[in-house]
mmCIF file of C-alpha atoms in Angstrom:
data_model
loop_
_atom_site.group_PDB
_atom_site.id
_atom_site.type_symbol
_atom_site.label_atom_id
_atom_site.label_comp_id
_atom_site.label_asym_id
_atom_site.label_seq_id
_atom_site.Cartn_x
_atom_site.Cartn_y
_atom_site.Cartn_z
ATOM 1 C CA MET N 1 14.846 -13.250 24.315
ATOM 2 C CA ALA N 2 18.160 -12.404 22.257
ATOM 3 C CA GLY N 3 18.756 -8.378 21.410
ATOM 4 C CA GLY N 4 17.747 -5.335 23.558
ATOM 5 C CA LYS N 5 19.860 -3.616 26.381
ATOM 6 C CA MET N 6 20.389 -5.780 29.505
ATOM 7 C CA ARG N 7 20.776 -4.348 33.008
ATOM 8 C CA ARG N 8 21.647 -6.135 36.535
ATOM 9 C CA ASP N 9 18.893 -6.782 38.128
ATOM 10 C CA LYS N 10 18.842 -7.476 42.012
ATOM 11 C CA PRO N 11 17.854 -11.110 43.268
ATOM 12 C CA HIS N 12 14.383 -11.991 43.978
ATOM 13 C CA ARG N 13 13.906 -12.833 47.541
ATOM 14 C CA GLY N 14 12.428 -16.899 47.760
ATOM 15 C CA ALA N 15 14.366 -17.779 44.753
ATOM 16 C CA SER N 16 15.847 -21.090 44.624
ATOM 17 C CA ALA N 17 16.704 -23.879 42.136
ATOM 18 C CA GLY N 18 13.351 -25.232 42.956
ATOM 19 C CA GLY N 19 10.646 -22.742 43.354
ATOM 20 C CA GLY N 20 9.937 -19.095 42.337
ATOM 21 C CA GLY N 21 9.385 -17.713 45.813
ATOM 22 C CA SER N 22 7.046 -14.566 45.653
ATOM 23 C CA ASN N 23 7.899 -14.487 41.978
ATOM 24 C CA PRO N 24 5.956 -17.054 39.658
ATOM 25 C CA HIS N 25 7.793 -15.991 36.543
ATOM 26 C CA PHE N 26 10.530 -18.764 37.389
ATOM 27 C CA GLN N 27 11.896 -21.767 35.737
ATOM 28 C CA GLY N 28 14.635 -24.097 37.326
ATOM 29 C CA GLY N 29 15.233 -20.710 39.107
ATOM 30 C CA ILE N 30 15.683 -18.466 36.995
ATOM 31 C CA SER N 31 12.799 -15.612 36.985
ATOM 32 C CA PHE N 32 11.934 -14.182 33.608
ATOM 33 C CA HIS N 33 11.415 -10.363 33.064
ATOM 34 C CA LYS N 34 9.235 -9.173 30.418
ATOM 35 C CA SER N 35 11.320 -5.640 30.099
ATOM 36 C CA LYS N 36 13.820 -7.882 28.144
ATOM 37 C CA GLY N 37 11.141 -9.829 26.531
ATOM 38 C CA GLN N 38 11.790 -12.781 27.943
ATOM 39 C CA HIS N 39 8.456 -14.976 27.747
ATOM 40 C CA ILE N 40 9.187 -18.843 27.727
ATOM 41 C CA LEU N 41 7.241 -21.071 25.671
ATOM 42 C CA LYS N 42 5.690 -23.442 28.208
ATOM 43 C CA ASN N 43 2.878 -25.497 26.111
ATOM 44 C CA PRO N 44 4.712 -28.945 24.993
ATOM 45 C CA LEU N 45 2.253 -29.089 22.062
ATOM 46 C CA LEU N 46 2.554 -25.855 20.657
ATOM 47 C CA VAL N 47 6.688 -26.423 20.784
ATOM 48 C CA ASP N 48 5.670 -29.881 18.793
ATOM 49 C CA SER N 49 3.341 -28.198 16.035
ATOM 50 C CA ILE N 50 6.168 -25.312 15.761
ATOM 51 C CA VAL N 51 8.714 -27.682 14.872
ATOM 52 C CA GLN N 52 6.575 -29.843 12.719
ATOM 53 C CA LYS N 53 5.330 -26.488 10.794
ATOM 54 C CA ALA N 54 9.265 -25.310 10.320
ATOM 55 C CA GLY N 55 9.693 -28.542 7.734
ATOM 56 C CA ILE N 56 12.983 -29.181 9.591
ATOM 57 C CA LYS N 57 15.576 -31.795 7.512
ATOM 58 C CA SER N 58 17.818 -34.283 9.306
ATOM 59 C CA THR N 59 20.407 -32.395 7.536
ATOM 60 C CA ASP N 60 19.963 -28.710 8.746
ATOM 61 C CA VAL N 61 22.107 -26.491 10.544
ATOM 62 C CA ILE N 62 19.615 -24.699 12.592
ATOM 63 C CA LEU N 63 19.450 -21.154 14.014
ATOM 64 C CA GLU N 64 17.423 -20.056 17.222
ATOM 65 C CA ILE N 65 17.302 -16.808 18.357
ATOM 66 C CA GLY N 66 16.924 -16.146 22.165
ATOM 67 C CA PRO N 67 16.270 -20.239 23.252
ATOM 68 C CA GLY N 68 15.983 -19.214 27.207
ATOM 69 C CA THR N 69 15.942 -22.337 29.165
ATOM 70 C CA GLY N 70 15.785 -24.515 26.176
ATOM 71 C CA ASN N 71 12.391 -26.065 25.350
ATOM 72 C CA LEU N 72 12.420 -25.281 21.710
ATOM 73 C CA THR N 73 15.947 -26.239 21.658
ATOM 74 C CA LYS N 74 15.874 -29.755 22.747
ATOM 75 C CA LYS N 75 12.758 -30.405 19.836
ATOM 76 C CA LEU N 76 15.255 -28.817 17.608
ATOM 77 C CA LEU N 77 18.366 -30.584 18.377
ATOM 78 C CA GLU N 78 16.209 -34.156 17.972
ATOM 79 C CA ALA N 79 14.816 -32.653 14.568
ATOM 80 C CA GLY N 80 18.311 -31.318 12.654
ATOM 81 C CA LYS N 81 21.600 -32.152 12.482
ATOM 82 C CA SER N 82 22.931 -29.220 14.740
ATOM 83 C CA VAL N 83 21.653 -26.145 16.512
ATOM 84 C CA ILE N 84 23.142 -22.578 17.135
ATOM 85 C CA ALA N 85 21.546 -20.656 19.878
ATOM 86 C CA VAL N 86 22.186 -16.800 19.941
ATOM 87 C CA GLU N 87 20.992 -15.827 23.508
ATOM 88 C CA LEU N 88 21.646 -12.258 25.308
ATOM 89 C CA ASP N 89 21.226 -13.107 29.084
ATOM 90 C CA PRO N 90 24.093 -14.849 30.747
ATOM 91 C CA ARG N 91 22.126 -16.641 32.963
ATOM 92 C CA MET N 92 19.989 -18.217 30.578
ATOM 93 C CA VAL N 93 23.395 -19.414 28.654
ATOM 94 C CA LEU N 94 23.956 -21.106 31.921
ATOM 95 C CA GLU N 95 20.747 -22.715 32.168
ATOM 96 C CA LEU N 96 20.728 -24.208 28.740
ATOM 97 C CA GLN N 97 24.505 -25.318 28.814
ATOM 98 C CA ARG N 98 23.578 -27.154 31.901
ATOM 99 C CA ARG N 99 20.492 -28.756 30.715
ATOM 100 C CA PHE N 100 22.355 -30.615 28.136
ATOM 101 C CA GLN N 101 25.651 -31.362 29.523
ATOM 102 C CA GLY N 102 26.949 -34.960 29.584
ATOM 103 C CA THR N 103 23.428 -35.887 26.857
ATOM 104 C CA PRO N 104 23.952 -36.780 23.361
ATOM 105 C CA LEU N 105 22.889 -33.618 22.049
ATOM 106 C CA SER N 106 25.344 -31.343 23.845
ATOM 107 C CA ASN N 107 27.921 -32.100 21.018
ATOM 108 C CA ARG N 108 25.385 -30.755 18.228
ATOM 109 C CA LEU N 109 24.408 -27.509 20.227
ATOM 110 C CA LYS N 110 26.596 -24.490 20.202
ATOM 111 C CA VAL N 111 25.588 -21.390 22.218
ATOM 112 C CA ILE N 112 26.400 -18.003 21.175
ATOM 113 C CA GLN N 113 26.416 -15.135 23.748
ATOM 114 C CA GLY N 114 25.796 -12.064 22.248
ATOM 115 C CA ASP N 115 23.265 -9.797 20.636
ATOM 116 C CA VAL N 116 22.023 -10.873 17.852
ATOM 117 C CA LEU N 117 21.611 -7.910 16.144
ATOM 118 C CA LYS N 118 25.289 -7.032 16.454
ATOM 119 C CA CYS N 119 26.498 -10.560 15.885
ATOM 120 C CA ASP N 120 27.882 -12.122 12.717
ATOM 121 C CA LEU N 121 25.579 -14.846 12.341
ATOM 122 C CA PRO N 122 27.304 -18.109 11.052
ATOM 123 C CA TYR N 123 26.185 -20.327 8.097
ATOM 124 C CA PHE N 124 22.439 -21.932 8.843
ATOM 125 C CA ASP N 125 19.616 -23.652 6.906
ATOM 126 C CA ILE N 126 16.817 -22.323 8.593
ATOM 127 C CA CYS N 127 15.899 -20.100 11.717
ATOM 128 C CA VAL N 128 13.446 -21.211 14.170
ATOM 129 C CA ALA N 129 12.409 -18.490 16.734
ATOM 130 C CA ASN N 130 10.660 -17.152 19.860
ATOM 131 C CA ILE N 131 12.123 -13.337 19.842
ATOM 132 C CA PRO N 132 11.881 -10.564 22.163
ATOM 133 C CA TYR N 133 9.030 -8.600 19.884
ATOM 134 C CA GLN N 134 11.019 -5.439 20.501
ATOM 135 C CA ILE N 135 13.814 -6.158 17.613
ATOM 136 C CA SER N 136 11.130 -7.622 15.386
ATOM 137 C CA SER N 137 12.011 -5.350 12.356
ATOM 138 C CA PRO N 138 15.473 -5.128 12.607
ATOM 139 C CA LEU N 139 15.982 -8.663 12.981
ATOM 140 C CA THR N 140 13.751 -9.586 10.255
ATOM 141 C CA PHE N 141 15.669 -7.604 7.848
ATOM 142 C CA LYS N 142 19.045 -8.674 9.697
ATOM 143 C CA LEU N 143 18.008 -11.987 8.561
ATOM 144 C CA LEU N 144 17.074 -11.048 5.095
ATOM 145 C CA ALA N 145 20.605 -9.430 4.566
ATOM 146 C CA HIS N 146 22.329 -12.711 5.608
ATOM 147 C CA ARG N 147 24.353 -14.017 3.077
ATOM 148 C CA PRO N 148 24.199 -16.803 1.739
ATOM 149 C CA LEU N 149 20.598 -16.939 1.587
ATOM 150 C CA PHE N 150 18.776 -19.650 3.964
ATOM 151 C CA ARG N 151 16.065 -21.605 3.429
ATOM 152 C CA ALA N 152 13.341 -20.937 5.438
ATOM 153 C CA ALA N 153 12.606 -18.726 8.817
ATOM 154 C CA VAL N 154 10.030 -19.935 11.177
ATOM 155 C CA ILE N 155 9.422 -16.602 13.818
ATOM 156 C CA MET N 156 7.148 -16.249 16.745
ATOM 157 C CA PHE N 157 6.018 -12.155 16.517
ATOM 158 C CA GLN N 158 3.623 -10.128 18.181
ATOM 159 C CA ARG N 159 0.559 -10.763 16.404
ATOM 160 C CA GLU N 160 0.230 -7.063 15.050
ATOM 161 C CA PHE N 161 3.320 -6.784 13.594
ATOM 162 C CA ALA N 162 3.133 -10.424 12.126
ATOM 163 C CA MET N 163 -0.204 -9.380 10.523
ATOM 164 C CA ARG N 164 1.774 -6.893 8.742
ATOM 165 C CA LEU N 165 4.043 -8.882 7.410
ATOM 166 C CA VAL N 166 1.570 -11.100 5.760
ATOM 167 C CA ALA N 167 -0.477 -8.029 4.654
ATOM 168 C CA GLN N 168 -2.368 -7.986 1.042
ATOM 169 C CA PRO N 169 -3.102 -4.588 -0.649
ATOM 170 C CA GLY N 170 -6.493 -3.575 0.473
ATOM 171 C CA ASP N 171 -5.563 -4.684 3.826
ATOM 172 C CA THR N 172 -5.905 -2.291 6.742
ATOM 173 C CA LEU N 173 -2.670 -3.178 8.152
ATOM 174 C CA TYR N 174 -1.005 -3.424 4.516
ATOM 175 C CA CYS N 175 2.147 -0.843 5.283
ATOM 176 C CA ARG N 176 5.483 -0.194 3.640
ATOM 177 C CA LEU N 177 6.752 -3.294 5.899
ATOM 178 C CA SER N 178 4.586 -5.933 3.981
ATOM 179 C CA VAL N 179 5.662 -4.382 0.693
ATOM 180 C CA ASN N 180 9.239 -4.210 1.356
ATOM 181 C CA THR N 181 9.200 -7.768 3.222
ATOM 182 C CA GLN N 182 7.134 -9.036 0.207
ATOM 183 C CA LEU N 183 9.615 -7.912 -2.387
ATOM 184 C CA LEU N 184 12.214 -9.949 -0.503
ATOM 185 C CA ALA N 185 10.558 -12.716 0.992
ATOM 186 C CA ARG N 186 7.381 -15.151 0.347
ATOM 187 C CA VAL N 187 5.751 -14.521 4.011
ATOM 188 C CA SER N 188 2.956 -16.767 5.185
ATOM 189 C CA HIS N 189 0.910 -16.998 8.222
ATOM 190 C CA LEU N 190 1.033 -20.321 10.239
ATOM 191 C CA LEU N 191 -0.540 -20.151 13.683
ATOM 192 C CA LYS N 192 -1.877 -17.672 16.139
ATOM 193 C CA VAL N 193 -0.772 -18.402 19.493
ATOM 194 C CA GLY N 194 -2.710 -17.031 22.636
ATOM 195 C CA LYS N 195 -0.685 -15.560 25.382
ATOM 196 C CA ASN N 196 -1.478 -18.016 27.819
ATOM 197 C CA ASN N 197 0.963 -20.153 26.155
ATOM 198 C CA PHE N 198 4.337 -18.150 27.670
ATOM 199 C CA ARG N 199 5.381 -17.888 31.309
ATOM 200 C CA PRO N 200 4.848 -14.780 31.994
ATOM 201 C CA PRO N 201 1.893 -14.135 29.760
ATOM 202 C CA PRO N 202 2.768 -11.348 27.354
ATOM 203 C CA LYS N 203 0.199 -8.228 27.339
ATOM 204 C CA VAL N 204 -0.873 -9.456 23.571
ATOM 205 C CA ASP N 205 -1.416 -12.267 21.361
ATOM 206 C CA SER N 206 1.178 -13.735 19.114
ATOM 207 C CA SER N 207 1.679 -15.622 15.594
ATOM 208 C CA VAL N 208 3.935 -17.633 13.902
ATOM 209 C CA VAL N 209 4.932 -16.503 10.199
ATOM 210 C CA ARG N 210 7.227 -18.113 8.081
ATOM 211 C CA ILE N 211 9.113 -16.101 5.770
ATOM 212 C CA GLU N 212 11.099 -17.837 2.528
ATOM 213 C CA PRO N 213 13.695 -15.545 1.099
ATOM 214 C CA ARG N 214 13.020 -14.915 -3.095
ATOM 215 C CA LYS N 215 15.737 -16.408 -5.055
ATOM 216 C CA PRO N 216 16.249 -14.671 -7.331
ATOM 217 C CA LEU N 217 16.170 -11.247 -5.828
ATOM 218 C CA ALA N 218 13.911 -9.258 -8.042
ATOM 219 C CA PRO N 219 16.510 -6.719 -10.252
ATOM 220 C CA VAL N 220 15.440 -3.675 -8.180
ATOM 221 C CA ASN N 221 17.735 -1.313 -6.728
ATOM 222 C CA PHE N 222 16.642 -1.324 -2.856
ATOM 223 C CA LYS N 223 17.016 1.946 -1.785
ATOM 224 C CA GLU N 224 15.526 3.245 -4.697
ATOM 225 C CA TRP N 225 12.818 0.825 -4.520
ATOM 226 C CA ASP N 226 12.504 1.539 -0.676
ATOM 227 C CA GLY N 227 12.859 5.459 -0.879
ATOM 228 C CA LEU N 228 9.797 5.296 -3.667
ATOM 229 C CA VAL N 229 7.851 3.013 -1.009
ATOM 230 C CA ARG N 230 8.698 5.204 2.050
ATOM 231 C CA ILE N 231 7.077 8.387 0.318
ATOM 232 C CA CYS N 232 3.882 6.850 -0.716
ATOM 233 C CA PHE N 233 3.580 5.121 2.880
ATOM 234 C CA ASN N 234 3.700 8.445 4.579
ATOM 235 C CA ARG N 235 0.486 9.348 3.319
ATOM 236 C CA LYS N 236 -1.093 5.800 2.465
ATOM 237 C CA ASN N 237 -4.454 6.597 2.219
ATOM 238 C CA LYS N 238 -4.218 9.510 0.273
ATOM 239 C CA THR N 239 -3.824 9.341 -3.727
ATOM 240 C CA ILE N 240 -0.414 9.025 -5.367
ATOM 241 C CA GLY N 241 -1.431 12.465 -6.971
ATOM 242 C CA SER N 242 -1.541 14.301 -3.737
ATOM 243 C CA ILE N 243 1.321 12.848 -2.526
ATOM 244 C CA PHE N 244 3.440 14.028 -5.111
ATOM 245 C CA ARG N 245 1.991 17.668 -4.959
ATOM 246 C CA GLN N 246 3.853 17.785 -1.534
ATOM 247 C CA LYS N 247 6.153 20.432 -1.244
ATOM 248 C CA SER N 248 8.658 18.208 0.821
ATOM 249 C CA VAL N 249 8.528 15.315 -1.629
ATOM 250 C CA LEU N 250 8.800 18.068 -4.709
ATOM 251 C CA SER N 251 11.877 19.423 -3.172
ATOM 252 C CA LEU N 252 13.613 15.897 -2.484
ATOM 253 C CA LEU N 253 12.857 14.567 -5.818
ATOM 254 C CA GLU N 254 14.389 18.001 -7.348
ATOM 255 C CA LYS N 255 17.162 17.828 -5.425
ATOM 256 C CA ASN N 256 18.427 14.026 -6.568
ATOM 257 C CA TYR N 257 17.415 15.044 -10.246
ATOM 258 C CA ARG N 258 19.241 18.008 -10.125
ATOM 259 C CA THR N 259 22.491 16.504 -8.543
ATOM 260 C CA LEU N 260 22.193 13.268 -11.009
ATOM 261 C CA GLN N 261 22.039 15.865 -13.855
ATOM 262 C CA ALA N 262 25.491 17.754 -12.894
ATOM 263 C CA LEU N 263 27.148 14.457 -12.152
ATOM 264 C CA GLN N 264 25.568 13.417 -15.951
ATOM 265 C CA LEU N 265 24.833 9.970 -14.595
ATOM 266 C CA ALA N 266 23.378 7.436 -16.588
ATOM 267 C CA GLU N 267 19.799 5.781 -15.827
ATOM 268 C CA ASN N 268 19.954 3.588 -12.052
ATOM 269 C CA VAL N 269 21.865 0.137 -12.448
ATOM 270 C CA PRO N 270 20.446 -2.493 -10.556
ATOM 271 C CA SER N 271 22.001 -3.522 -7.493
ATOM 272 C CA GLU N 272 24.202 -6.552 -6.997
ATOM 273 C CA ASP N 273 22.945 -9.344 -4.653
ATOM 274 C CA MET N 274 25.769 -8.212 -2.279
ATOM 275 C CA GLU N 275 25.031 -4.422 -2.158
ATOM 276 C CA MET N 276 21.288 -5.087 -1.899
ATOM 277 C CA ALA N 277 21.842 -6.792 1.278
ATOM 278 C CA LEU N 278 23.528 -3.976 2.821
ATOM 279 C CA ASP N 279 20.811 -2.358 1.900
ATOM 280 C CA VAL N 280 18.430 -4.859 3.360
ATOM 281 C CA SER N 281 20.329 -4.791 6.667
ATOM 282 C CA ALA N 282 20.000 -1.094 7.459
ATOM 283 C CA LEU N 283 16.478 -0.942 6.918
ATOM 284 C CA GLY N 284 15.078 -2.505 9.914
ATOM 285 C CA GLU N 285 16.213 0.514 11.950
ATOM 286 C CA THR N 286 14.078 2.823 10.089
ATOM 287 C CA PHE N 287 11.095 1.352 11.299
ATOM 288 C CA GLY N 288 9.142 2.469 14.641
ATOM 289 C CA ASP N 289 7.258 0.752 16.886
ATOM 290 C CA LEU N 290 5.524 -2.264 15.147
ATOM 291 C CA SER N 291 6.324 -0.349 11.916
ATOM 292 C CA MET N 292 3.521 1.609 12.131
ATOM 293 C CA ASP N 293 3.039 3.945 8.932
ATOM 294 C CA ALA N 294 1.153 7.159 10.076
ATOM 295 C CA ASP N 295 -1.233 8.999 7.686
ATOM 296 C CA ASP N 296 -0.363 12.468 7.521
ATOM 297 C CA GLU N 297 -3.035 14.619 8.024
ATOM 298 C CA LYS N 298 -1.780 18.089 7.191
ATOM 299 C CA ASP N 299 -4.018 19.884 5.258
ATOM 300 C CA ASP N 300 -3.388 19.624 1.262
ATOM 301 C CA ASP N 301 -3.319 23.042 0.395
ATOM 302 C CA GLU N 302 -0.853 23.916 2.817
ATOM 303 C CA MET N 303 1.706 21.061 1.411
ATOM 304 C CA GLU N 304 1.219 21.619 -2.104
ATOM 305 C CA VAL N 305 4.363 23.592 -4.156
ATOM 306 C CA ASP N 306 4.078 27.217 -4.944
ATOM 307 C CA ASP N 307 3.943 27.330 -9.086
ATOM 308 C CA GLY N 308 4.898 30.808 -9.117
ATOM 309 C CA ASP N 309 8.750 29.282 -9.246
ATOM 310 C CA ALA N 310 9.254 28.431 -12.735
ATOM 311 C CA LYS N 311 11.735 25.974 -12.374
ATOM 312 C CA ARG N 312 9.828 24.290 -9.360
ATOM 313 C CA SER N 313 6.622 24.401 -11.567
ATOM 314 C CA GLU N 314 8.202 22.520 -14.839
ATOM 315 C CA PHE N 315 9.721 19.647 -12.341
ATOM 316 C CA LYS N 316 5.807 19.184 -10.547
ATOM 317 C CA GLU N 317 4.978 18.805 -14.459
ATOM 318 C CA LYS N 318 7.790 16.042 -14.938
ATOM 319 C CA VAL N 319 6.447 14.566 -11.922
ATOM 320 C CA LEU N 320 2.678 14.572 -12.680
ATOM 321 C CA ALA N 321 3.680 13.480 -16.578
ATOM 322 C CA VAL N 322 5.226 10.350 -14.864
ATOM 323 C CA LEU N 323 2.221 9.567 -12.431
ATOM 324 C CA LYS N 324 -0.485 10.684 -15.430
ATOM 325 C CA GLU N 325 1.525 8.302 -17.868
ATOM 326 C CA GLY N 326 0.884 5.085 -15.432
ATOM 327 C CA LYS N 327 -2.668 6.306 -14.552
ATOM 328 C CA PHE N 328 -1.505 6.666 -10.730
ATOM 329 C CA GLU N 329 -2.969 10.085 -9.790
ATOM 330 C CA ASP N 330 -6.061 8.645 -8.431
ATOM 331 C CA LYS N 331 -4.251 5.832 -7.046
ATOM 332 C CA ARG N 332 -3.811 5.150 -3.272
ATOM 333 C CA SER N 333 -0.671 3.527 -1.965
ATOM 334 C CA SER N 334 -2.861 0.633 0.195
ATOM 335 C CA LYS N 335 -4.166 -0.496 -2.986
ATOM 336 C CA LEU N 336 -0.822 -0.878 -5.015
ATOM 337 C CA THR N 337 0.788 -4.309 -5.398
ATOM 338 C CA GLN N 338 4.329 -5.280 -5.718
ATOM 339 C CA ALA N 339 3.997 -5.136 -9.686
ATOM 340 C CA ASP N 340 2.558 -1.678 -9.264
ATOM 341 C CA PHE N 341 5.106 0.104 -7.262
ATOM 342 C CA MET N 342 8.159 -2.172 -9.253
ATOM 343 C CA HIS N 343 6.371 -0.016 -12.624
ATOM 344 C CA LEU N 344 5.876 3.133 -11.022
ATOM 345 C CA LEU N 345 9.751 2.937 -10.111
ATOM 346 C CA SER N 346 10.740 2.321 -13.469
ATOM 347 C CA LEU N 347 8.551 5.385 -14.513
ATOM 348 C CA PHE N 348 10.225 7.447 -12.785
ATOM 349 C CA ASN N 349 13.811 5.899 -13.035
ATOM 350 C CA LYS N 350 12.876 6.484 -16.949
ATOM 351 C CA ALA N 351 11.924 10.213 -16.254
ATOM 352 C CA GLY N 352 15.632 10.336 -14.369
ATOM 353 C CA ILE N 353 13.938 10.706 -11.114
ATOM 354 C CA HIS N 354 15.625 8.846 -8.701
ATOM 355 C CA PHE N 355 14.615 8.417 -5.199
ATOM 356 C CA SER N 356 18.465 7.772 -3.306
#
């Protein structure tokens, strides 16, 4: 329940400390709002299962995002050393503090009121969270950009988003989100969660996913990597040869090529870990709703470069020669593995062609 814009809500008639009046979505006198992503886990067995699958150690500092009224928070406090809870809604912050005030657990709970996407996150070993689904992409990449790297994050996502995170080459949902996330982390699906496990129930089912940052990170410039992957997944069901014949793609790459030539830059050097973290952090904002990768259905002929321009035709042949060398012309992005993208990027860079 952290993240997203908050707006002042008029008090609901009939609300009281012990009931919900005309609004059924209450707990302890607090009304929940779907528009803010406020869906509280009400199934205690599910809460126990999430904590168990998280593999929390007694020495762990746990980051929880959107703790709400503290159903999951209580279990996390019992399992780990301490919990840092980030919550945007001031009503929930007060409820959380009230719930644990005077208990042995209160000294191990730190509550940060604010937007998790704008907060500087402190050190933590593991993140466990039921988040507002509208911040799924930016939060995922903010966590992966966090330094020092944490051990794991166990997060509840909208099911389709979760399936995109874990999708493999050839899967229908395999997309730019899949490729970029899996470059940075090992991602696994833990369990499916039906909508009736929440109060109020969301419109969609959910899934719990485990994300483990890779150590060490792949030796690749992330801006270059994402530049290539972004182009490939704009039309993921077209052949790579077709994609790199598009006017817009060739124009972009040629501009980069001419600029680098003019500056007489050497071959690209992999970025350091902290520089990569900054690139990763900004990435989440570039994904749209559910990180859908649209397959552009514009006519191929309309989008191909005009060979009448000698210089442009020469550059086009240079690009196509790279694809031919790696035997990528007839392959499709939806079937390429991490190793394939890495190989393709290295071939382009070797030819002096860059994506950032």
